[in-house]
mmCIF file of C-alpha atoms in Angstrom:
data_model
loop_
_atom_site.group_PDB
_atom_site.id
_atom_site.type_symbol
_atom_site.label_atom_id
_atom_site.label_comp_id
_atom_site.label_asym_id
_atom_site.label_seq_id
_atom_site.Cartn_x
_atom_site.Cartn_y
_atom_site.Cartn_z
ATOM 1 C CA UNK B 233 -16.822 14.056 6.013
ATOM 2 C CA UNK B 234 -16.253 11.008 8.184
ATOM 3 C CA UNK B 235 -18.427 9.027 10.498
ATOM 4 C CA UNK B 236 -21.432 8.318 8.278
ATOM 5 C CA UNK B 237 -21.494 4.782 6.921
ATOM 6 C CA UNK B 238 -22.240 4.465 3.250
ATOM 7 C CA UNK B 239 -22.633 1.011 1.731
ATOM 8 C CA UNK B 240 -22.931 0.527 -2.002
ATOM 9 C CA UNK B 241 -23.621 -3.098 -2.865
ATOM 10 C CA UNK B 242 -23.521 -3.800 -6.574
ATOM 11 C CA UNK B 243 -21.619 -5.675 -9.219
ATOM 12 C CA UNK B 244 -18.292 -4.159 -10.176
ATOM 13 C CA UNK B 245 -16.985 -3.281 -13.602
ATOM 14 C CA UNK B 246 -13.399 -4.539 -13.954
ATOM 15 C CA UNK B 247 -10.743 -1.866 -14.435
ATOM 16 C CA UNK B 248 -7.893 -2.580 -16.852
ATOM 17 C CA UNK B 249 -4.307 -1.795 -15.949
ATOM 18 C CA UNK B 250 -3.960 -0.170 -19.337
ATOM 19 C CA UNK B 251 -6.179 0.514 -22.311
ATOM 20 C CA UNK B 252 -4.997 -2.660 -24.041
ATOM 21 C CA UNK B 253 -4.781 -5.151 -21.162
ATOM 22 C CA UNK B 254 -7.164 -7.017 -18.931
ATOM 23 C CA UNK B 255 -7.117 -8.055 -15.289
ATOM 24 C CA UNK B 256 -6.116 -11.657 -15.863
ATOM 25 C CA UNK B 257 -2.631 -11.021 -14.497
ATOM 26 C CA UNK B 258 -4.042 -9.346 -11.403
ATOM 27 C CA UNK B 259 -6.358 -12.269 -10.838
ATOM 28 C CA UNK B 260 -3.434 -14.673 -10.914
ATOM 29 C CA UNK B 261 -1.537 -12.604 -8.380
ATOM 30 C CA UNK B 262 -4.505 -12.228 -6.077
ATOM 31 C CA UNK B 263 -5.132 -15.962 -6.044
ATOM 32 C CA UNK B 264 -1.668 -16.523 -4.567
ATOM 33 C CA UNK B 265 -1.600 -14.833 -1.145
ATOM 34 C CA UNK B 266 1.611 -14.920 0.839
ATOM 35 C CA UNK B 267 1.385 -17.393 3.687
ATOM 36 C CA UNK B 268 3.931 -17.124 6.467
ATOM 37 C CA UNK B 269 4.642 -18.969 9.684
ATOM 38 C CA UNK B 270 6.777 -18.102 12.673
ATOM 39 C CA UNK B 271 9.500 -20.613 11.719
ATOM 40 C CA UNK B 272 11.462 -21.392 8.581
ATOM 41 C CA UNK B 273 9.260 -23.723 6.558
ATOM 42 C CA UNK B 274 8.625 -24.978 3.056
ATOM 43 C CA UNK B 275 6.577 -21.848 2.461
ATOM 44 C CA UNK B 276 9.499 -19.597 3.400
ATOM 45 C CA UNK B 277 11.929 -21.606 1.298
ATOM 46 C CA UNK B 278 9.548 -21.503 -1.656
ATOM 47 C CA UNK B 279 9.273 -17.712 -1.393
ATOM 48 C CA UNK B 280 13.056 -17.439 -1.522
ATOM 49 C CA UNK B 281 13.505 -19.779 -4.475
ATOM 50 C CA UNK B 282 10.658 -18.349 -6.559
ATOM 51 C CA UNK B 283 11.729 -14.747 -6.060
ATOM 52 C CA UNK B 284 15.357 -15.310 -6.986
ATOM 53 C CA UNK B 285 14.306 -17.295 -10.039
ATOM 54 C CA UNK B 286 11.894 -14.624 -11.320
ATOM 55 C CA UNK B 287 13.579 -11.357 -10.379
ATOM 56 C CA UNK B 288 16.888 -9.590 -10.808
ATOM 57 C CA UNK B 289 17.818 -7.695 -7.637
ATOM 58 C CA UNK B 290 19.184 -4.451 -9.069
ATOM 59 C CA UNK B 291 19.431 -2.541 -5.790
ATOM 60 C CA UNK B 292 20.453 -4.352 -2.622
ATOM 61 C CA UNK B 293 19.629 -3.296 0.920
ATOM 62 C CA UNK B 294 22.319 -1.343 2.707
ATOM 63 C CA UNK B 295 24.203 -3.167 5.438
ATOM 64 C CA UNK B 296 23.362 -0.400 7.893
ATOM 65 C CA UNK B 297 19.665 0.262 8.418
ATOM 66 C CA UNK B 298 18.374 3.820 8.449
ATOM 67 C CA UNK B 299 21.588 4.999 6.796
ATOM 68 C CA UNK B 300 20.365 8.075 4.929
ATOM 69 C CA UNK B 301 22.518 9.813 2.331
ATOM 70 C CA UNK B 302 23.200 13.492 3.192
ATOM 71 C CA UNK B 303 21.178 14.785 0.244
ATOM 72 C CA UNK B 304 18.165 12.743 1.396
ATOM 73 C CA UNK B 305 18.115 13.801 5.051
ATOM 74 C CA UNK B 306 15.618 16.648 4.703
ATOM 75 C CA UNK B 307 13.315 14.402 2.721
ATOM 76 C CA UNK B 308 13.594 11.712 5.377
ATOM 77 C CA UNK B 309 12.942 14.251 8.138
ATOM 78 C CA UNK B 310 9.733 15.616 6.598
ATOM 79 C CA UNK B 311 8.467 12.157 5.673
ATOM 80 C CA UNK B 312 8.880 11.094 9.300
ATOM 81 C CA UNK B 313 6.481 13.792 10.528
ATOM 82 C CA UNK B 314 3.276 11.774 9.962
ATOM 83 C CA UNK B 315 4.472 8.882 12.107
ATOM 84 C CA UNK B 316 5.650 11.324 14.779
ATOM 85 C CA UNK B 317 2.314 13.152 14.940
ATOM 86 C CA UNK B 318 0.511 9.804 14.933
ATOM 87 C CA UNK B 319 2.702 8.517 17.783
ATOM 88 C CA UNK B 320 3.921 5.570 15.740
ATOM 89 C CA UNK B 321 0.489 4.219 14.872
ATOM 90 C CA UNK B 322 0.797 1.446 12.252
ATOM 91 C CA UNK B 323 4.431 0.789 13.066
ATOM 92 C CA UNK B 324 3.343 -2.527 14.588
ATOM 93 C CA UNK B 325 0.527 -4.916 13.828
ATOM 94 C CA UNK B 326 -2.350 -5.238 16.285
ATOM 95 C CA UNK B 327 -2.065 -7.670 19.173
ATOM 96 C CA UNK B 328 -3.453 -11.093 18.289
ATOM 97 C CA UNK B 329 -3.369 -10.482 14.541
ATOM 98 C CA UNK B 330 -2.423 -14.117 13.921
ATOM 99 C CA UNK B 331 -5.913 -15.176 15.008
ATOM 100 C CA UNK B 332 -7.825 -12.555 13.010
ATOM 101 C CA UNK B 333 -9.987 -13.639 10.045
ATOM 102 C CA UNK B 334 -8.222 -13.309 6.702
ATOM 103 C CA UNK B 335 -10.026 -12.282 3.514
ATOM 104 C CA UNK B 336 -10.040 -14.940 0.804
ATOM 105 C CA UNK B 337 -9.751 -12.238 -1.862
ATOM 106 C CA UNK B 338 -7.689 -9.096 -1.647
ATOM 107 C CA UNK B 339 -9.596 -5.966 -0.668
ATOM 108 C CA UNK B 340 -9.249 -2.956 -2.969
ATOM 109 C CA UNK B 341 -8.824 0.718 -2.156
ATOM 110 C CA UNK B 342 -9.215 3.733 -4.392
ATOM 111 C CA UNK B 343 -7.329 6.552 -2.685
ATOM 112 C CA UNK B 344 -4.271 8.786 -2.825
ATOM 113 C CA UNK B 345 -1.247 9.143 -0.582
ATOM 114 C CA UNK B 346 -1.646 12.805 0.395
ATOM 115 C CA UNK B 347 -5.218 12.429 1.664
ATOM 116 C CA UNK B 348 -5.511 12.425 5.507
ATOM 117 C CA UNK B 349 -8.750 10.416 5.412
ATOM 118 C CA UNK B 350 -7.027 7.821 3.244
ATOM 119 C CA UNK B 351 -4.125 7.542 5.676
ATOM 120 C CA UNK B 352 -6.516 6.554 8.468
ATOM 121 C CA UNK B 353 -7.679 3.603 6.407
ATOM 122 C CA UNK B 354 -4.118 2.657 5.466
ATOM 123 C CA UNK B 355 -3.190 2.667 9.148
ATOM 124 C CA UNK B 356 -6.080 0.284 9.772
ATOM 125 C CA UNK B 357 -4.978 -2.119 7.033
ATOM 126 C CA UNK B 358 -1.435 -2.065 8.426
ATOM 127 C CA UNK B 359 -2.592 -2.789 11.968
ATOM 128 C CA UNK B 360 -4.713 -5.646 10.633
ATOM 129 C CA UNK B 361 -1.831 -6.903 8.471
ATOM 130 C CA UNK B 362 -4.016 -6.876 5.358
ATOM 131 C CA UNK B 363 -2.649 -6.988 1.841
ATOM 132 C CA UNK B 364 -4.399 -4.455 -0.373
ATOM 133 C CA UNK B 365 -4.839 -3.808 -4.078
ATOM 134 C CA UNK B 366 -4.385 -0.051 -4.447
ATOM 135 C CA UNK B 367 -5.825 1.903 -7.371
ATOM 136 C CA UNK B 368 -4.158 5.335 -7.028
ATOM 137 C CA UNK B 369 -6.515 8.284 -7.526
ATOM 138 C CA UNK B 370 -4.380 11.450 -7.627
ATOM 139 C CA UNK B 371 -6.041 14.738 -8.526
ATOM 140 C CA UNK B 372 -6.459 14.996 -12.305
ATOM 141 C CA UNK B 373 -5.648 11.307 -12.658
ATOM 142 C CA UNK B 374 -7.271 10.084 -15.884
ATOM 143 C CA UNK B 375 -7.883 6.445 -15.026
ATOM 144 C CA UNK B 376 -8.844 5.312 -11.536
ATOM 145 C CA UNK B 377 -10.261 8.518 -10.025
ATOM 146 C CA UNK B 378 -12.979 8.782 -12.699
ATOM 147 C CA UNK B 379 -13.724 5.063 -12.295
ATOM 148 C CA UNK B 380 -14.082 5.410 -8.530
ATOM 149 C CA UNK B 381 -16.436 8.367 -8.980
ATOM 150 C CA UNK B 382 -18.473 6.322 -11.448
ATOM 151 C CA UNK B 383 -18.692 3.383 -9.043
ATOM 152 C CA UNK B 384 -19.440 5.322 -5.854
ATOM 153 C CA UNK B 385 -21.382 8.230 -7.293
ATOM 154 C CA UNK B 386 -19.215 10.736 -5.420
ATOM 155 C CA UNK B 387 -15.843 12.394 -5.835
ATOM 156 C CA UNK B 388 -14.808 11.266 -2.369
ATOM 157 C CA UNK B 389 -11.901 9.191 -1.075
ATOM 158 C CA UNK B 390 -11.032 6.669 0.185
ATOM 159 C CA UNK B 391 -13.382 4.238 -1.527
ATOM 160 C CA UNK B 392 -13.311 0.586 -0.430
ATOM 161 C CA UNK B 393 -14.274 -2.420 -2.530
ATOM 162 C CA UNK B 394 -14.402 -5.760 -0.708
ATOM 163 C CA UNK B 395 -15.114 -8.627 -3.122
ATOM 164 C CA UNK B 396 -15.426 -11.031 -0.172
ATOM 165 C CA UNK B 397 -18.669 -9.431 0.997
ATOM 166 C CA UNK B 398 -19.717 -7.584 -2.169
ATOM 167 C CA UNK B 399 -19.333 -4.341 -0.215
ATOM 168 C CA UNK B 400 -18.453 -0.925 -1.557
ATOM 169 C CA UNK B 401 -18.027 1.843 0.969
ATOM 170 C CA UNK B 402 -17.179 5.518 1.397
ATOM 171 C CA UNK B 403 -16.295 7.453 4.588
ATOM 172 C CA UNK B 404 -12.992 6.719 6.306
ATOM 173 C CA UNK B 405 -14.353 6.178 9.822
ATOM 174 C CA UNK B 406 -16.971 3.758 8.503
ATOM 175 C CA UNK B 407 -14.339 1.872 6.495
ATOM 176 C CA UNK B 408 -12.048 1.578 9.532
ATOM 177 C CA UNK B 409 -14.923 0.253 11.635
ATOM 178 C CA UNK B 410 -15.855 -2.207 8.893
ATOM 179 C CA UNK B 411 -12.297 -3.530 8.553
ATOM 180 C CA UNK B 412 -11.878 -4.144 12.279
ATOM 181 C CA UNK B 413 -15.291 -5.783 12.405
ATOM 182 C CA UNK B 414 -14.622 -8.135 9.469
ATOM 183 C CA UNK B 415 -10.873 -8.748 9.752
ATOM 184 C CA UNK B 416 -10.000 -7.889 13.341
ATOM 185 C CA UNK B 417 -11.382 -8.314 16.830
ATOM 186 C CA UNK B 418 -14.165 -5.767 16.324
ATOM 187 C CA UNK B 419 -12.422 -3.109 18.427
ATOM 188 C CA UNK B 420 -11.138 0.030 16.705
ATOM 189 C CA UNK B 421 -7.943 1.257 18.451
ATOM 190 C CA UNK B 422 -8.126 4.587 20.238
ATOM 191 C CA UNK B 423 -5.673 6.172 17.790
ATOM 192 C CA UNK B 424 -8.225 5.624 15.018
ATOM 193 C CA UNK B 425 -11.366 6.275 17.052
ATOM 194 C CA UNK B 426 -10.995 9.959 17.919
ATOM 195 C CA UNK B 427 -12.920 11.307 14.946
ATOM 196 C CA UNK B 428 -11.800 14.849 14.014
ATOM 197 C CA UNK B 429 -8.792 14.644 16.345
ATOM 198 C CA UNK B 430 -7.475 11.661 14.407
ATOM 199 C CA UNK B 431 -7.941 13.503 11.115
ATOM 200 C CA UNK B 432 -6.260 16.667 12.432
ATOM 201 C CA UNK B 433 -3.207 14.780 13.675
ATOM 202 C CA UNK B 434 -2.907 13.008 10.326
ATOM 203 C CA UNK B 435 -3.268 16.265 8.397
ATOM 204 C CA UNK B 436 -0.682 18.094 10.507
ATOM 205 C CA UNK B 437 1.743 15.229 10.046
ATOM 206 C CA UNK B 438 1.395 15.330 6.279
ATOM 207 C CA UNK B 439 1.759 19.129 6.017
ATOM 208 C CA UNK B 440 5.608 19.097 5.769
ATOM 209 C CA UNK B 441 5.351 16.985 2.612
ATOM 210 C CA UNK B 442 4.051 20.079 0.792
ATOM 211 C CA UNK B 443 1.470 18.334 -1.337
ATOM 212 C CA UNK B 444 3.476 15.334 -2.478
ATOM 213 C CA UNK B 445 1.422 12.276 -3.338
ATOM 214 C CA UNK B 446 -1.627 14.324 -4.329
ATOM 215 C CA UNK B 447 -1.448 15.456 -7.970
ATOM 216 C CA UNK B 448 -1.122 13.300 -11.080
ATOM 217 C CA UNK B 449 2.004 13.297 -13.213
ATOM 218 C CA UNK B 450 1.746 11.898 -16.770
ATOM 219 C CA UNK B 451 2.805 8.276 -16.913
ATOM 220 C CA UNK B 452 2.637 5.043 -18.856
ATOM 221 C CA UNK B 453 0.657 2.279 -17.183
ATOM 222 C CA UNK B 454 2.217 -1.104 -16.394
ATOM 223 C CA UNK B 455 0.468 -4.178 -17.746
ATOM 224 C CA UNK B 456 0.639 -5.796 -14.313
ATOM 225 C CA UNK B 457 0.599 -4.183 -10.874
ATOM 226 C CA UNK B 458 3.851 -3.621 -9.042
ATOM 227 C CA UNK B 459 4.145 -5.330 -5.669
ATOM 228 C CA UNK B 460 5.498 -3.410 -2.691
ATOM 229 C CA UNK B 461 6.348 -4.682 0.786
ATOM 230 C CA UNK B 462 5.939 -1.806 3.214
ATOM 231 C CA UNK B 463 4.123 -0.446 6.255
ATOM 232 C CA UNK B 464 2.344 2.827 6.860
ATOM 233 C CA UNK B 465 4.481 4.274 9.673
ATOM 234 C CA UNK B 466 7.720 4.047 7.705
ATOM 235 C CA UNK B 467 8.900 7.414 6.308
ATOM 236 C CA UNK B 468 10.806 5.594 3.566
ATOM 237 C CA UNK B 469 7.742 3.642 2.462
ATOM 238 C CA UNK B 470 5.767 6.891 2.429
ATOM 239 C CA UNK B 471 8.148 8.406 -0.143
ATOM 240 C CA UNK B 472 7.722 5.486 -2.533
ATOM 241 C CA UNK B 473 3.959 5.499 -2.113
ATOM 242 C CA UNK B 474 3.966 9.182 -3.086
ATOM 243 C CA UNK B 475 5.610 8.320 -6.397
ATOM 244 C CA UNK B 476 3.279 5.365 -7.026
ATOM 245 C CA UNK B 477 0.311 7.660 -6.425
ATOM 246 C CA UNK B 478 1.511 10.551 -8.575
ATOM 247 C CA UNK B 479 2.273 8.206 -11.495
ATOM 248 C CA UNK B 480 -1.051 6.405 -11.005
ATOM 249 C CA UNK B 481 0.686 3.025 -10.827
ATOM 250 C CA UNK B 482 -1.570 0.211 -9.542
ATOM 251 C CA UNK B 483 0.191 -1.745 -6.842
ATOM 252 C CA UNK B 484 -0.327 -4.668 -4.528
ATOM 253 C CA UNK B 485 0.664 -3.583 -1.041
ATOM 254 C CA UNK B 486 2.048 -6.395 1.106
ATOM 255 C CA UNK B 487 1.675 -4.984 4.588
ATOM 256 C CA UNK B 488 4.588 -5.969 6.821
ATOM 257 C CA UNK B 489 4.718 -3.868 9.982
ATOM 258 C CA UNK B 490 6.686 -5.012 12.996
ATOM 259 C CA UNK B 491 5.205 -8.229 14.353
ATOM 260 C CA UNK B 492 3.679 -9.236 11.025
ATOM 261 C CA UNK B 493 3.505 -13.024 10.558
ATOM 262 C CA UNK B 494 4.491 -12.418 6.928
ATOM 263 C CA UNK B 495 7.941 -11.064 7.767
ATOM 264 C CA UNK B 496 9.809 -14.419 7.882
ATOM 265 C CA UNK B 497 8.709 -15.327 4.346
ATOM 266 C CA UNK B 498 9.610 -11.853 3.106
ATOM 267 C CA UNK B 499 13.023 -11.841 4.761
ATOM 268 C CA UNK B 500 13.774 -15.224 3.194
ATOM 269 C CA UNK B 501 13.549 -13.754 -0.304
ATOM 270 C CA UNK B 502 17.022 -12.205 -0.226
ATOM 271 C CA UNK B 503 18.107 -12.902 3.341
ATOM 272 C CA UNK B 504 17.286 -9.407 4.576
ATOM 273 C CA UNK B 505 14.293 -7.523 5.900
ATOM 274 C CA UNK B 506 14.166 -3.893 4.814
ATOM 275 C CA UNK B 507 11.278 -1.717 3.679
ATOM 276 C CA UNK B 508 10.170 -0.630 1.172
ATOM 277 C CA UNK B 509 10.958 -3.336 -1.333
ATOM 278 C CA UNK B 510 9.370 -3.695 -4.762
ATOM 279 C CA UNK B 511 8.985 -6.373 -7.394
ATOM 280 C CA UNK B 512 8.025 -5.312 -10.900
ATOM 281 C CA UNK B 513 6.711 -8.289 -12.903
ATOM 282 C CA UNK B 514 6.694 -6.117 -16.016
ATOM 283 C CA UNK B 515 10.484 -5.827 -16.077
ATOM 284 C CA UNK B 516 11.697 -8.605 -13.764
ATOM 285 C CA UNK B 517 13.288 -6.005 -11.465
ATOM 286 C CA UNK B 518 13.397 -6.252 -7.663
ATOM 287 C CA UNK B 519 14.743 -3.423 -5.521
ATOM 288 C CA UNK B 520 15.479 -2.195 -2.021
ATOM 289 C CA UNK B 521 16.414 1.406 -1.068
ATOM 290 C CA UNK B 522 13.889 4.221 -1.410
ATOM 291 C CA UNK B 523 15.887 6.728 -3.535
ATOM 292 C CA UNK B 524 16.782 4.044 -6.073
ATOM 293 C CA UNK B 525 13.241 2.643 -6.151
ATOM 294 C CA UNK B 526 11.803 6.096 -6.746
ATOM 295 C CA UNK B 527 14.316 6.832 -9.486
ATOM 296 C CA UNK B 528 13.456 3.526 -11.141
ATOM 297 C CA UNK B 529 9.722 4.255 -11.031
ATOM 298 C CA UNK B 530 10.213 7.710 -12.507
ATOM 299 C CA UNK B 531 12.631 6.513 -15.188
ATOM 300 C CA UNK B 532 10.415 3.573 -16.148
ATOM 301 C CA UNK B 533 6.903 4.969 -15.927
ATOM 302 C CA UNK B 534 6.950 8.778 -15.906
ATOM 303 C CA UNK B 535 6.464 10.513 -19.243
#
């Protein structure tokens, strides 16, 4: 399933966030990438001021990191298995990421959280510190899975669309190679270059999640995509991505693994750095804390 490069170069048909909206809002968001430096700057201050003006922080970060409520400990344990089996891959950005080429437009991925081939690509985007527009494609999803099949000609995931090079691509290994070639140093890390062994380790890690993040649950679509600051190795971020996938909620993923140059600007928003964190432009809500974020997503968008 992986290893054969498949390029599909063609014009793309825009996908609406809902049956009555267009992608104008997404275009505005995509044209405003987060720019961060290693010191407090006007950019960092602007991020703080704009966020607090636009959003109501309804769930603050706990003072003590990794403080898991007793009823959430089993969930946290099983969601940590993927990172354990992957030896922490995508917990940090790649060395030298500050000098890597950055895409002018956000790349797009059609995929779903519970897919091991998709996780390989998400690990690559985290290592490369790339922000991604995700179109969730859970099984039986009525919106983005059929569109991806129409565009690629196959019911196969992940499916990459890069508007910077007019490239559309299937096959996880080929996508990983492409990303490191275009937006890295051209060298795929060993953890992502072992072919079937990489896929097996990813699959074994995801097994304790018992199929979460795979199948569609009926939902109402937001008019604009939710933004999430997260990174692939985090078990807490994994849980929120499962919900986003199951509810087929489009989301802009601001990758922020350890060492990311974007972290200072993010941490300036509310004076704390904790992941995941979401901003919902549809409701003006901003939130930390995985259980509360997931409850909010279910209460707001699940039917």
